Tab-separated table of C-alpha atoms and ligand atoms in Angstrom:
chain	number	residue	atom	x	y	z
A	1	MET	CA	0.000	0.000	0.000
A	2	LYS	CA	2.786	2.402	0.902
A	3	LYS	CA	4.504	1.647	-2.404
A	4	LYS	CA	1.278	2.150	-4.304
A	5	ILE	CA	0.598	5.522	-2.688
A	6	ARG	CA	4.160	6.639	-3.418
A	7	ARG	CA	3.951	5.432	-7.024
A	8	GLU	CA	0.701	7.264	-7.596
A	9	PHE	CA	1.977	10.450	-5.996
A	10	VAL	CA	5.047	10.391	-8.264
A	11	LEU	CA	2.977	9.570	-11.336
A	12	VAL	CA	0.633	12.480	-10.707
A	13	ALA	CA	3.586	14.766	-10.095
A	14	LEU	CA	5.394	13.727	-13.285
A	15	LEU	CA	2.251	14.011	-15.348
A	16	SER	CA	1.432	17.440	-14.038
A	17	ILE	CA	4.989	18.657	-14.614
A	18	LEU	CA	4.904	17.401	-18.197
A	19	LEU	CA	1.461	18.825	-18.880
A	20	THR	CA	2.398	22.172	-17.388
A	21	ALA	CA	5.616	22.296	-19.439
A	22	VAL	CA	3.802	21.473	-22.678
A	23	SER	CA	0.898	23.838	-22.108
A	24	MET	CA	3.178	26.635	-20.952
A	25	THR	CA	5.326	26.186	-24.076
A	26	VAL	CA	2.283	26.314	-26.332
A	27	VAL	CA	0.880	29.412	-24.616
A	28	PHE	CA	4.240	31.094	-24.648
A	29	TYR	CA	4.810	30.218	-28.302
A	30	GLU	CA	1.422	31.648	-29.280
A	31	LEU	CA	2.281	34.916	-27.553
A	32	PHE	CA	5.722	34.900	-29.083
A	33	LYS	CA	4.263	34.306	-32.569
A	34	LYS	CA	1.892	37.204	-32.143
A	35	GLU	CA	4.733	39.456	-31.018
A	36	VAL	CA	6.897	38.532	-34.020
A	37	MET	CA	4.015	39.012	-36.439
A	38	ASN	CA	3.163	42.386	-34.892
A	39	GLU	CA	6.764	43.403	-35.221
A	40	LEU	CA	6.871	42.324	-38.880
A	41	GLU	CA	3.641	44.159	-39.560
A	42	SER	CA	5.031	47.355	-38.051
A	43	TYR	CA	8.182	46.992	-40.150
A	44	THR	CA	6.114	46.534	-43.273
A	45	ARG	CA	3.856	49.501	-42.511
A	46	VAL	CA	6.878	51.721	-41.791
A	47	LEU	CA	8.611	50.657	-44.980
A	48	GLN	CA	5.419	51.135	-46.934
A	49	SER	CA	4.657	54.566	-45.568
A	50	ALA	CA	8.254	55.604	-46.176
A	51	GLY	CA	7.466	54.898	-49.832
A	52	VAL	CA	10.746	53.069	-50.376
A	53	PHE	CA	9.108	50.244	-52.264
A	54	ASP	CA	6.324	51.886	-54.214
A	55	THR	CA	8.007	51.530	-57.554
A	56	ALA	CA	9.373	48.539	-59.292
A	57	ALA	CA	12.814	50.094	-59.282
A	58	ALA	CA	13.927	49.332	-55.797
A	59	GLY	CA	17.559	50.200	-56.136
A	60	ALA	CA	17.135	52.949	-53.563
A	61	ALA	CA	16.778	50.343	-50.904
A	62	ASP	CA	20.285	49.043	-51.202
A	63	GLY	CA	21.265	50.055	-47.743
A	64	LEU	CA	18.905	47.532	-46.235
A	65	SER	CA	21.032	44.473	-46.803
A	66	ASP	CA	22.375	44.365	-43.261
A	67	TRP	CA	18.958	44.582	-41.553
A	68	ASP	CA	18.041	41.614	-39.447
A	69	VAL	CA	14.829	41.297	-41.429
A	70	ARG	CA	14.540	40.077	-44.936
A	71	ILE	CA	12.612	42.430	-47.213
A	72	SER	CA	11.264	41.365	-50.589
A	73	LEU	CA	9.251	43.170	-53.198
A	74	ILE	CA	7.202	40.853	-55.356
A	75	ALA	CA	5.366	41.768	-58.571
A	76	ALA	CA	1.707	40.821	-58.971
A	77	ASP	CA	2.765	37.877	-61.168
A	78	GLY	CA	5.044	36.523	-58.474
A	79	THR	CA	8.393	37.655	-59.850
A	80	VAL	CA	10.694	38.793	-57.077
A	81	LEU	CA	11.691	42.354	-57.903
A	82	TYR	CA	13.878	42.990	-54.918
A	83	ASP	CA	15.332	41.062	-52.006
A	84	ASN	CA	17.768	42.563	-49.472
A	85	ASP	CA	19.202	39.202	-48.544
A	86	VAL	CA	19.313	36.964	-51.589
A	87	GLU	CA	20.264	37.573	-55.188
A	88	VAL	CA	16.950	38.155	-57.025
A	89	GLY	CA	18.066	36.181	-60.041
A	90	GLY	CA	18.231	32.965	-58.111
A	91	LEU	CA	14.726	33.176	-56.687
A	92	ASP	CA	11.790	31.306	-58.151
A	93	ASN	CA	8.298	32.673	-58.683
A	94	HIS	CA	6.686	33.713	-55.354
A	95	ARG	CA	3.055	33.824	-56.486
A	96	GLY	CA	2.377	30.496	-54.799
A	97	ARG	CA	3.726	31.492	-51.358
A	98	PRO	CA	0.825	31.468	-48.901
A	99	GLU	CA	1.529	34.949	-47.462
A	100	VAL	CA	1.903	36.432	-50.994
A	101	SER	CA	-1.281	34.943	-52.414
A	102	GLU	CA	-3.175	35.881	-49.247
A	103	ALA	CA	-1.892	39.476	-49.512
A	104	ILE	CA	-2.945	39.670	-53.180
A	105	GLU	CA	-6.418	38.389	-52.338
A	106	GLU	CA	-7.074	40.061	-49.004
A	107	GLY	CA	-4.663	42.960	-48.740
A	108	SER	CA	-2.325	41.339	-46.227
A	109	GLY	CA	-1.113	37.868	-45.429
A	110	GLN	CA	1.123	35.985	-43.077
A	111	SER	CA	2.648	32.551	-42.699
A	112	ILE	CA	5.189	30.641	-40.691
A	113	ARG	CA	7.426	28.066	-42.280
A	114	ARG	CA	9.789	25.740	-40.658
A	115	SER	CA	13.388	26.224	-41.731
A	116	ASP	CA	15.683	23.438	-42.713
A	117	THR	CA	16.842	23.187	-39.154
A	118	LEU	CA	14.215	22.328	-36.599
A	119	ASP	CA	15.455	25.055	-34.363
A	120	ARG	CA	14.260	27.995	-36.341
A	121	SER	CA	11.092	29.073	-38.072
A	122	ALA	CA	10.646	31.748	-40.711
A	123	PHE	CA	7.873	34.276	-40.069
A	124	TYR	CA	6.483	36.131	-43.103
A	125	TYR	CA	4.265	39.187	-43.315
A	126	ALA	CA	3.138	40.589	-46.671
A	127	VAL	CA	0.989	43.585	-47.784
A	128	LEU	CA	-0.452	44.475	-51.147
A	129	GLN	CA	0.637	47.954	-52.228
A	130	GLU	CA	-1.376	50.381	-54.317
A	131	ASP	CA	0.754	49.720	-57.420
A	132	GLY	CA	-0.099	46.002	-57.282
A	133	THR	CA	3.267	44.868	-55.888
A	134	VAL	CA	3.523	42.894	-52.668
A	135	LEU	CA	5.895	44.040	-49.935
A	136	ARG	CA	7.002	41.176	-47.739
A	137	VAL	CA	9.037	41.238	-44.559
A	138	ALA	CA	10.392	38.022	-43.062
A	139	LYS	CA	12.264	37.104	-39.978
A	140	ALA	CA	13.785	33.894	-38.694
A	141	SER	CA	12.970	33.171	-35.087
A	142	SER	CA	13.025	30.399	-32.548
A	143	SER	CA	10.721	27.499	-33.318
A	144	ILE	CA	8.408	25.951	-30.776
A	145	TRP	CA	10.938	23.138	-30.316
A	146	ARG	CA	13.672	25.527	-29.512
A	147	ILE	CA	11.517	27.278	-26.961
A	148	PHE	CA	10.548	23.958	-25.472
A	149	ARG	CA	14.155	22.824	-25.414
A	150	SER	CA	15.314	25.988	-23.785
A	151	ALA	CA	12.656	25.540	-21.131
A	152	LEU	CA	13.732	21.942	-20.601
A	153	PRO	CA	16.524	22.483	-18.023
A	154	ILE	CA	14.187	24.550	-15.869
A	155	VAL	CA	11.442	21.981	-16.324
A	156	ALA	CA	13.854	19.193	-15.422
A	157	PHE	CA	15.104	21.070	-12.381
A	158	THR	CA	11.566	21.858	-11.135
A	159	GLY	CA	10.641	18.279	-11.971
A	160	ILE	CA	13.375	16.900	-9.739
A	161	VAL	CA	12.484	19.294	-6.913
A	162	ILE	CA	8.776	18.442	-7.188
A	163	PHE	CA	9.612	14.751	-7.446
A	164	LEU	CA	11.626	14.863	-4.221
A	165	LEU	CA	8.911	16.915	-2.568
A	166	CYS	CA	6.333	14.356	-3.652
A	167	MET	CA	8.389	11.495	-2.267
A	168	LEU	CA	8.627	13.370	0.994
A	169	LEU	CA	4.926	14.165	1.068
A	170	ALA	CA	4.006	10.615	0.031
A	171	ALA	CA	6.164	9.241	2.821
A	172	ARG	CA	4.512	11.604	5.291
A	173	ALA	CA	1.023	10.872	3.995
A	174	THR	CA	1.519	7.113	4.133
A	175	ARG	CA	3.043	7.403	7.568
A	176	SER	CA	0.074	9.353	8.911
A	177	LEU	CA	-2.300	6.971	7.084
A	178	MET	CA	-0.605	3.869	8.366
A	179	ALA	CA	0.404	4.904	11.888
A	180	PRO	CA	-3.093	4.535	13.415
A	181	ILE	CA	-3.598	1.229	11.579
A	182	ASP	CA	-0.266	-0.099	12.847
A	183	SER	CA	-0.979	0.959	16.410
A	184	LEU	CA	-4.498	-0.440	16.087
A	185	ALA	CA	-3.077	-3.801	15.075
A	186	GLU	CA	-0.763	-3.808	18.084
A	187	HIS	CA	-3.032	-2.385	20.776
A	188	LEU	CA	-6.614	-3.022	19.730
A	189	ASP	CA	-7.847	-2.606	23.296
A	190	GLU	CA	-6.296	0.794	23.909
A	191	CYS	CA	-7.379	2.363	20.648
A	192	ASP	CA	-10.146	4.947	20.935
A	193	ASP	CA	-11.850	7.258	18.433
A	194	ALA	CA	-9.499	10.117	19.294
A	195	SER	CA	-6.352	8.242	18.305
A	196	VAL	CA	-7.361	7.767	14.658
A	197	TYR	CA	-8.461	10.115	11.891
A	198	ASP	CA	-12.169	10.691	11.228
A	199	GLU	CA	-12.462	8.396	8.213
A	200	MET	CA	-11.208	5.473	10.254
A	201	VAL	CA	-13.629	5.901	13.157
A	202	PRO	CA	-16.423	3.626	11.781
A	203	PHE	CA	-13.817	1.021	10.853
A	204	VAL	CA	-12.239	1.154	14.321
A	205	ARG	CA	-15.641	0.938	15.990
A	206	THR	CA	-16.615	-2.149	13.996
A	207	ILE	CA	-13.269	-3.827	14.611
A	208	ARG	CA	-13.412	-2.990	18.311
A	209	ARG	CA	-16.974	-4.231	18.641
A	210	GLN	CA	-16.079	-7.460	16.871
A	211	HIS	CA	-12.977	-7.818	18.996
A	212	GLU	CA	-14.990	-7.280	22.170
A	213	ASP	CA	-17.590	-9.799	20.988
A	214	ILE	CA	-14.886	-12.340	20.281
A	215	MET	CA	-13.301	-11.752	23.675
A	216	LYS	CA	-16.682	-11.931	25.392
A	217	ASN	CA	-17.556	-15.145	23.582
A	218	ALA	CA	-14.196	-16.662	24.442
A	219	ARG	CA	-14.656	-15.708	28.096
A	220	MET	CA	-18.204	-17.065	28.094
A	221	ARG	CA	-17.088	-20.313	26.535
A	222	GLN	CA	-14.306	-20.612	29.089
A	223	ASP	CA	-16.726	-19.909	31.953
A	224	PHE	CA	-19.236	-22.329	30.488
A	225	THR	CA	-16.680	-25.133	30.200
A	226	ALA	CA	-15.546	-24.542	33.784
A	227	ASN	CA	-19.168	-24.449	34.974
A	228	VAL	CA	-20.126	-27.588	33.060
A	229	SER	CA	-17.194	-29.520	34.532
A	230	HIS	CA	-18.099	-28.316	37.977
A	231	GLU	CA	-21.823	-29.088	37.578
A	232	LEU	CA	-21.177	-32.573	36.207
A	233	LYS	CA	-18.723	-33.370	38.939
A	234	THR	CA	-21.214	-33.183	41.828
A	235	PRO	CA	-23.704	-35.853	40.660
A	236	LEU	CA	-20.864	-38.028	39.362
A	237	THR	CA	-19.068	-37.875	42.713
A	238	SER	CA	-22.258	-38.870	44.463
A	239	ILE	CA	-22.928	-41.735	41.995
A	240	SER	CA	-19.358	-42.944	42.347
A	241	GLY	CA	-19.513	-42.705	46.176
A	242	TYR	CA	-22.743	-44.672	46.585
A	243	ALA	CA	-21.672	-47.290	44.035
A	244	GLU	CA	-18.375	-47.747	45.839
A	245	LEU	CA	-20.144	-48.283	49.175
A	246	ILE	CA	-22.377	-50.953	47.640
A	247	GLU	CA	-19.419	-52.531	45.790
A	248	HIS	CA	-17.422	-52.977	48.988
A	249	HIS	CA	-20.431	-54.232	50.973
A	250	MET	CA	-20.189	-51.222	53.184
A	251	ALA	CA	-23.854	-50.368	52.833
A	252	ALA	CA	-26.344	-51.950	55.145
A	253	GLU	CA	-28.888	-54.117	53.331
A	254	GLN	CA	-31.735	-51.753	54.173
A	255	ASP	CA	-29.782	-48.707	52.875
A	256	ILE	CA	-29.211	-50.148	49.437
A	257	PRO	CA	-32.583	-49.069	47.939
A	258	ARG	CA	-31.980	-45.519	49.237
A	259	PHE	CA	-28.463	-45.486	47.768
A	260	ALA	CA	-29.779	-46.822	44.496
A	261	GLY	CA	-32.382	-44.050	44.593
A	262	GLU	CA	-29.615	-41.447	45.098
A	263	ILE	CA	-27.667	-42.937	42.198
A	264	HIS	CA	-30.800	-42.824	40.066
A	265	HIS	CA	-31.511	-39.216	41.079
A	266	SER	CA	-27.937	-38.103	40.299
A	267	ALA	CA	-27.933	-39.961	36.997
A	268	THR	CA	-31.199	-38.260	36.030
A	269	ARG	CA	-29.701	-34.897	36.939
A	270	LEU	CA	-26.675	-35.687	34.771
A	271	LEU	CA	-28.896	-36.668	31.861
A	272	ASN	CA	-31.020	-33.545	32.231
A	273	MET	CA	-27.948	-31.394	32.320
A	274	ILE	CA	-26.377	-33.053	29.295
A	275	ASN	CA	-29.654	-32.714	27.411
A	276	ASP	CA	-29.799	-29.004	28.204
A	277	ILE	CA	-26.164	-28.521	27.236
A	278	ILE	CA	-26.809	-30.229	23.915
A	279	LYS	CA	-29.877	-28.031	23.327
A	280	LEU	CA	-27.880	-24.908	24.112
A	281	SER	CA	-25.002	-25.818	21.845
A	282	GLU	CA	-27.463	-26.613	19.049
A	283	LEU	CA	-29.093	-23.227	19.553
A	284	ASP	CA	-25.658	-21.590	19.640
A	285	ALA	CA	-24.660	-23.139	16.357
A	286	MET	CA	-27.937	-22.432	14.569
A	287	THR	CA	-28.539	-19.203	12.694
A	288	PRO	CA	-32.161	-17.924	12.635
A	289	GLU	CA	-32.254	-18.811	8.919
A	290	GLN	CA	-31.425	-22.443	9.654
A	291	ALA	CA	-34.269	-22.877	12.145
A	292	GLN	CA	-37.234	-24.354	10.343
A	293	MET	CA	-40.058	-21.941	10.925
A	294	GLU	CA	-43.725	-22.679	10.395
A	295	ARG	CA	-47.088	-21.228	11.318
A	296	LEU	CA	-47.744	-22.435	14.860
A	297	PRO	CA	-50.968	-22.370	16.893
A	298	LEU	CA	-49.445	-20.972	20.083
A	299	HIS	CA	-52.583	-21.333	22.226
A	300	LEU	CA	-52.813	-25.009	21.314
A	301	LEU	CA	-49.128	-25.651	22.035
A	302	ALA	CA	-49.535	-23.894	25.400
A	303	GLN	CA	-52.519	-26.130	26.114
A	304	ASN	CA	-50.353	-29.217	25.421
A	305	SER	CA	-47.627	-28.014	27.778
A	306	VAL	CA	-50.160	-27.192	30.482
A	307	ASP	CA	-51.698	-30.677	30.124
A	308	MET	CA	-48.291	-32.319	30.241
A	309	LEU	CA	-47.308	-30.471	33.431
A	310	GLN	CA	-50.560	-31.022	35.349
A	311	ILE	CA	-49.081	-33.962	37.278
A	312	SER	CA	-46.018	-31.989	38.306
A	313	ALA	CA	-48.279	-29.046	39.283
A	314	GLY	CA	-50.370	-31.424	41.373
A	315	LYS	CA	-47.250	-32.668	43.153
A	316	HIS	CA	-46.352	-29.113	44.074
A	317	GLN	CA	-49.983	-28.312	44.984
A	318	VAL	CA	-50.054	-25.620	42.346
A	319	MET	CA	-53.044	-24.723	40.170
A	320	LEU	CA	-51.950	-24.549	36.536
A	321	GLY	CA	-54.321	-22.989	34.001
A	322	LEU	CA	-54.463	-21.508	30.527
A	323	ALA	CA	-56.235	-18.321	29.446
A	324	GLY	CA	-56.507	-16.253	26.307
A	325	GLU	CA	-57.443	-17.131	22.766
A	326	ALA	CA	-56.132	-18.695	19.565
A	327	ALA	CA	-53.132	-16.896	18.047
A	328	TYR	CA	-50.590	-17.869	15.447
A	329	ILE	CA	-46.873	-17.232	15.321
A	330	ASN	CA	-44.091	-18.129	12.904
A	331	GLY	CA	-41.858	-20.396	14.863
A	332	ASN	CA	-39.927	-23.586	15.262
A	333	LYS	CA	-42.260	-26.095	16.940
A	334	GLU	CA	-39.614	-27.909	18.946
A	335	MET	CA	-38.132	-24.685	20.244
A	336	VAL	CA	-41.477	-23.143	21.174
A	337	GLU	CA	-42.498	-26.339	23.021
A	338	GLU	CA	-39.204	-26.254	24.883
A	339	LEU	CA	-39.750	-22.597	25.791
A	340	LEU	CA	-43.296	-23.228	27.049
A	341	TYR	CA	-42.135	-26.224	29.050
A	342	ASN	CA	-39.225	-24.370	30.684
A	343	LEU	CA	-41.327	-21.361	31.680
A	344	CYS	CA	-44.220	-23.428	33.080
A	345	ASP	CA	-41.842	-25.815	34.813
A	346	ASN	CA	-40.045	-22.919	36.564
A	347	ALA	CA	-43.377	-21.298	37.504
A	348	ILE	CA	-44.403	-24.562	39.201
A	349	ARG	CA	-41.065	-25.353	40.825
A	350	TYR	CA	-40.512	-21.891	42.279
A	351	ASN	CA	-44.072	-21.659	43.596
A	352	ASN	CA	-45.659	-22.091	47.009
A	353	PRO	CA	-48.248	-24.693	47.972
A	354	ASP	CA	-51.711	-23.482	46.885
A	355	GLY	CA	-50.070	-21.147	44.435
A	356	ASN	CA	-51.226	-20.431	40.898
A	357	VAL	CA	-49.653	-20.479	37.478
A	358	THR	CA	-51.521	-18.808	34.622
A	359	VAL	CA	-50.427	-19.152	31.039
A	360	MET	CA	-51.962	-16.564	28.768
A	361	VAL	CA	-51.815	-16.415	24.960
A	362	LYS	CA	-53.457	-13.621	23.001
A	363	PRO	CA	-52.929	-11.366	20.007
A	364	LEU	CA	-51.774	-7.918	21.063
A	365	GLY	CA	-51.454	-5.189	18.457
A	366	GLY	CA	-49.480	-6.683	15.604
A	367	LYS	CA	-47.929	-9.224	17.960
A	368	VAL	CA	-48.822	-12.322	19.917
A	369	MET	CA	-48.297	-12.228	23.655
A	370	LEU	CA	-47.304	-15.233	25.722
A	371	GLU	CA	-47.371	-14.623	29.445
A	372	VAL	CA	-46.505	-17.088	32.196
A	373	ALA	CA	-47.465	-15.641	35.580
A	374	ASP	CA	-46.996	-17.325	38.929
A	375	THR	CA	-47.728	-16.472	42.544
A	376	GLY	CA	-44.451	-18.023	43.657
A	377	ILE	CA	-41.367	-16.980	45.573
A	378	GLY	CA	-40.340	-14.253	43.111
A	379	ILE	CA	-36.848	-13.126	42.114
A	380	PRO	CA	-35.060	-10.305	43.973
A	381	ALA	CA	-34.344	-7.294	41.737
A	382	GLU	CA	-30.554	-7.745	41.851
A	383	HIS	CA	-30.857	-11.251	40.346
A	384	GLN	CA	-33.462	-10.460	37.705
A	385	GLN	CA	-30.961	-9.609	34.930
A	386	ARG	CA	-28.713	-12.556	35.680
A	387	VAL	CA	-31.178	-15.467	35.844
A	388	PHE	CA	-30.902	-15.765	32.039
A	389	GLU	CA	-27.171	-16.535	32.316
A	390	ARG	CA	-26.061	-20.149	32.076
A	391	PHE	CA	-25.964	-21.928	35.444
A	392	TYR	CA	-27.085	-18.822	37.304
A	393	ARG	CA	-29.424	-19.764	40.124
A	394	VAL	CA	-30.882	-17.624	42.864
A	395	ASP	CA	-31.470	-20.429	45.319
A	396	LYS	CA	-29.096	-23.231	44.361
A	397	SER	CA	-30.413	-25.860	46.724
A	398	ARG	CA	-34.039	-25.348	45.715
A	399	SER	CA	-33.067	-25.513	42.045
A	400	LYS	CA	-31.189	-28.769	42.564
A	401	ALA	CA	-33.855	-30.259	44.815
A	402	THR	CA	-36.467	-29.677	42.122
A	403	GLY	CA	-34.308	-31.051	39.307
A	404	GLY	CA	-33.148	-27.744	37.887
A	405	THR	CA	-30.060	-27.531	35.732
A	406	GLY	CA	-29.555	-23.761	35.806
A	407	LEU	CA	-29.874	-23.717	32.016
A	408	GLY	CA	-33.643	-23.423	31.502
A	409	LEU	CA	-33.847	-19.641	31.204
A	410	ALA	CA	-30.622	-19.481	29.149
A	411	ILE	CA	-32.343	-21.776	26.653
A	412	VAL	CA	-35.492	-19.589	26.789
A	413	LYS	CA	-33.429	-16.464	26.056
A	414	HIS	CA	-31.769	-18.173	23.085
A	415	ILE	CA	-35.077	-19.349	21.629
A	416	VAL	CA	-36.573	-15.868	22.019
A	417	ALA	CA	-33.605	-14.425	20.121
A	418	GLN	CA	-33.914	-17.034	17.360
A	419	HIS	CA	-37.549	-15.945	16.896
A	420	GLY	CA	-36.759	-12.237	16.951
A	421	ALA	CA	-39.168	-11.918	19.861
A	422	GLN	CA	-39.014	-9.643	22.927
A	423	LEU	CA	-38.687	-10.903	26.469
A	424	GLU	CA	-39.638	-9.172	29.682
A	425	LEU	CA	-39.417	-10.266	33.295
A	426	GLU	CA	-41.355	-8.762	36.158
A	427	SER	CA	-40.976	-10.149	39.615
A	428	GLU	CA	-41.415	-9.305	43.238
A	429	PRO	CA	-40.075	-11.541	46.000
A	430	GLY	CA	-42.921	-13.163	47.918
A	431	LYS	CA	-45.508	-12.144	45.321
A	432	GLY	CA	-44.567	-13.915	42.144
A	433	THR	CA	-43.016	-13.688	38.728
A	434	THR	CA	-44.406	-12.859	35.308
A	435	ILE	CA	-42.432	-13.552	32.156
A	436	THR	CA	-43.834	-12.019	28.980
A	437	ILE	CA	-42.753	-12.793	25.438
A	438	LEU	CA	-43.945	-10.882	22.393
A	439	PHE	CA	-43.779	-12.832	19.123
A	440	GLU	CA	-44.426	-11.498	15.650
A	441	ASN	CA	-47.991	-12.381	14.670
A	442	ALA	CA	-48.064	-14.839	11.756
A	443	ASP	CA	-51.435	-13.338	10.696
A	444	LYS	CA	-50.326	-9.747	11.119
A	445	SER	CA	-51.742	-8.663	7.784
A	446	VAL	CA	-55.160	-10.080	8.677
A	447	ILE	CA	-55.246	-8.359	12.032
A	448	LEU	CA	-54.043	-4.947	10.927
B	501	ADP	P1	-33.131	-23.835	36.982
B	501	ADP	O1	-32.939	-25.079	36.247
B	501	ADP	O2	-32.226	-23.698	38.166
B	501	ADP	O3	-34.536	-23.564	37.289
B	501	ADP	P2	-33.321	-21.645	35.116
B	501	ADP	O4	-32.351	-21.145	34.151
B	501	ADP	O5	-34.615	-22.123	34.612
B	501	ADP	O6	-32.573	-22.702	36.002
B	501	ADP	O7	-33.591	-20.449	36.118
B	501	ADP	C1	-32.545	-19.797	36.718
B	501	ADP	C2	-32.889	-19.330	38.125
B	501	ADP	O8	-33.893	-18.334	38.059
B	501	ADP	C3	-33.495	-20.400	38.959
B	501	ADP	O9	-32.495	-21.131	39.612
B	501	ADP	C4	-34.337	-19.641	39.946
B	501	ADP	O10	-33.570	-19.207	41.020
B	501	ADP	C5	-34.788	-18.439	39.166
B	501	ADP	N1	-36.150	-18.586	38.592
B	501	ADP	C6	-36.497	-18.991	37.365
B	501	ADP	N2	-37.843	-18.957	37.193
B	501	ADP	C7	-38.355	-18.519	38.352
B	501	ADP	C8	-39.706	-18.259	38.804
B	501	ADP	N3	-40.753	-18.467	38.033
B	501	ADP	N4	-39.862	-17.804	40.047
B	501	ADP	C9	-38.788	-17.600	40.857
B	501	ADP	N5	-37.520	-17.811	40.483
B	501	ADP	C10	-37.288	-18.271	39.241
């Protein structure tokens, strides 16, 4: 990139030097031409008004041979009558010369002809006199090439100076372009908007955001792995302990069913946890486009979940009911069933005897509202944001005692995100918890 910038700088500089030199030469030459022609015209007018050449006998003009202009008198038929520079006898007919024929036709004429050498050009000015003869004055002057050539050393000198200046500027420009990028590459964390130029700010923000996301994800994954290992260890230790006791006949005969029960309970916990971990990693890996969405009757699915959980509700002496009306969402059936199950299951498990759980489904504006409200133990305000984190539990022992894995709400949050829905939690300790989810209505166009 640095090389490219430098190359382009130099190219632009060289091109502009060349263009300036050429255009200046042309402009200058045009001016110069005009000057020479004006001069020749003045000469001619002076000579004419002096009346030196108004007769064919031009012998009186002999003293003009050392003038730096060439003066010729040409008869109307083109015969050269007088020339102060060349022997008249050796000259051919001048009728065909552009300046002569132009003067005969229009009163005056001019032309420029290149001499034998490239360096000089001959400038001619001719006027038609009253007696029909043509008076012509000519002068040899620098050609455009000569002017250009004489300008060349200056052009070359300026060129070199500008070239060096360009290299210097290019180096400075690339340095100031690259410096923030280099420092960004080295210290991504320390880079803020003030340390880069304006044009780079959006780029830096995106990079920083992505970097932060990557770091956050890495940290989360690390935490998750540590948490998983820790969570799996407890039931496995208990399984291993009880099995060892039985293996070495250290358990009394009557304790064996209880130990087997503990082993069973821990194994179930392990299975539940592994199932939830698998669900989470599937949800992590899936993009919303990959999830197979279909039109789902949310009220009906809620009814199924409520039916399925009636036994569990009965065990906890909780009344579980469904309210609302039919509403349709675009969703993934498996995920929505999982979400309903997790929310209802929590509402039952964190409830009090004789408590209530009400599931409500209804269209609301352009959306469909799912609300799971319980009259349970509630969640203290300081925990409300965190309960959606993996393995975050408010009351660990109650969670474990009721078969919780600490992953239920993390799964809910993921599913909500996959559906582009909104999630809200309202809770008051001792009074209960209400979780509300707003889905896009599959029949939005009908309702609106
Ligand atoms: P768990 O498997 O432990 O229930 P969740 O992710 O489902 O894990 O919930 C996380 C924590 O949030 C629970 O441990 C519990 O402390 C709290 N919680 C979830 N739902 C409720 C609720 N309806 N009422 C009170 N506390 C709840």
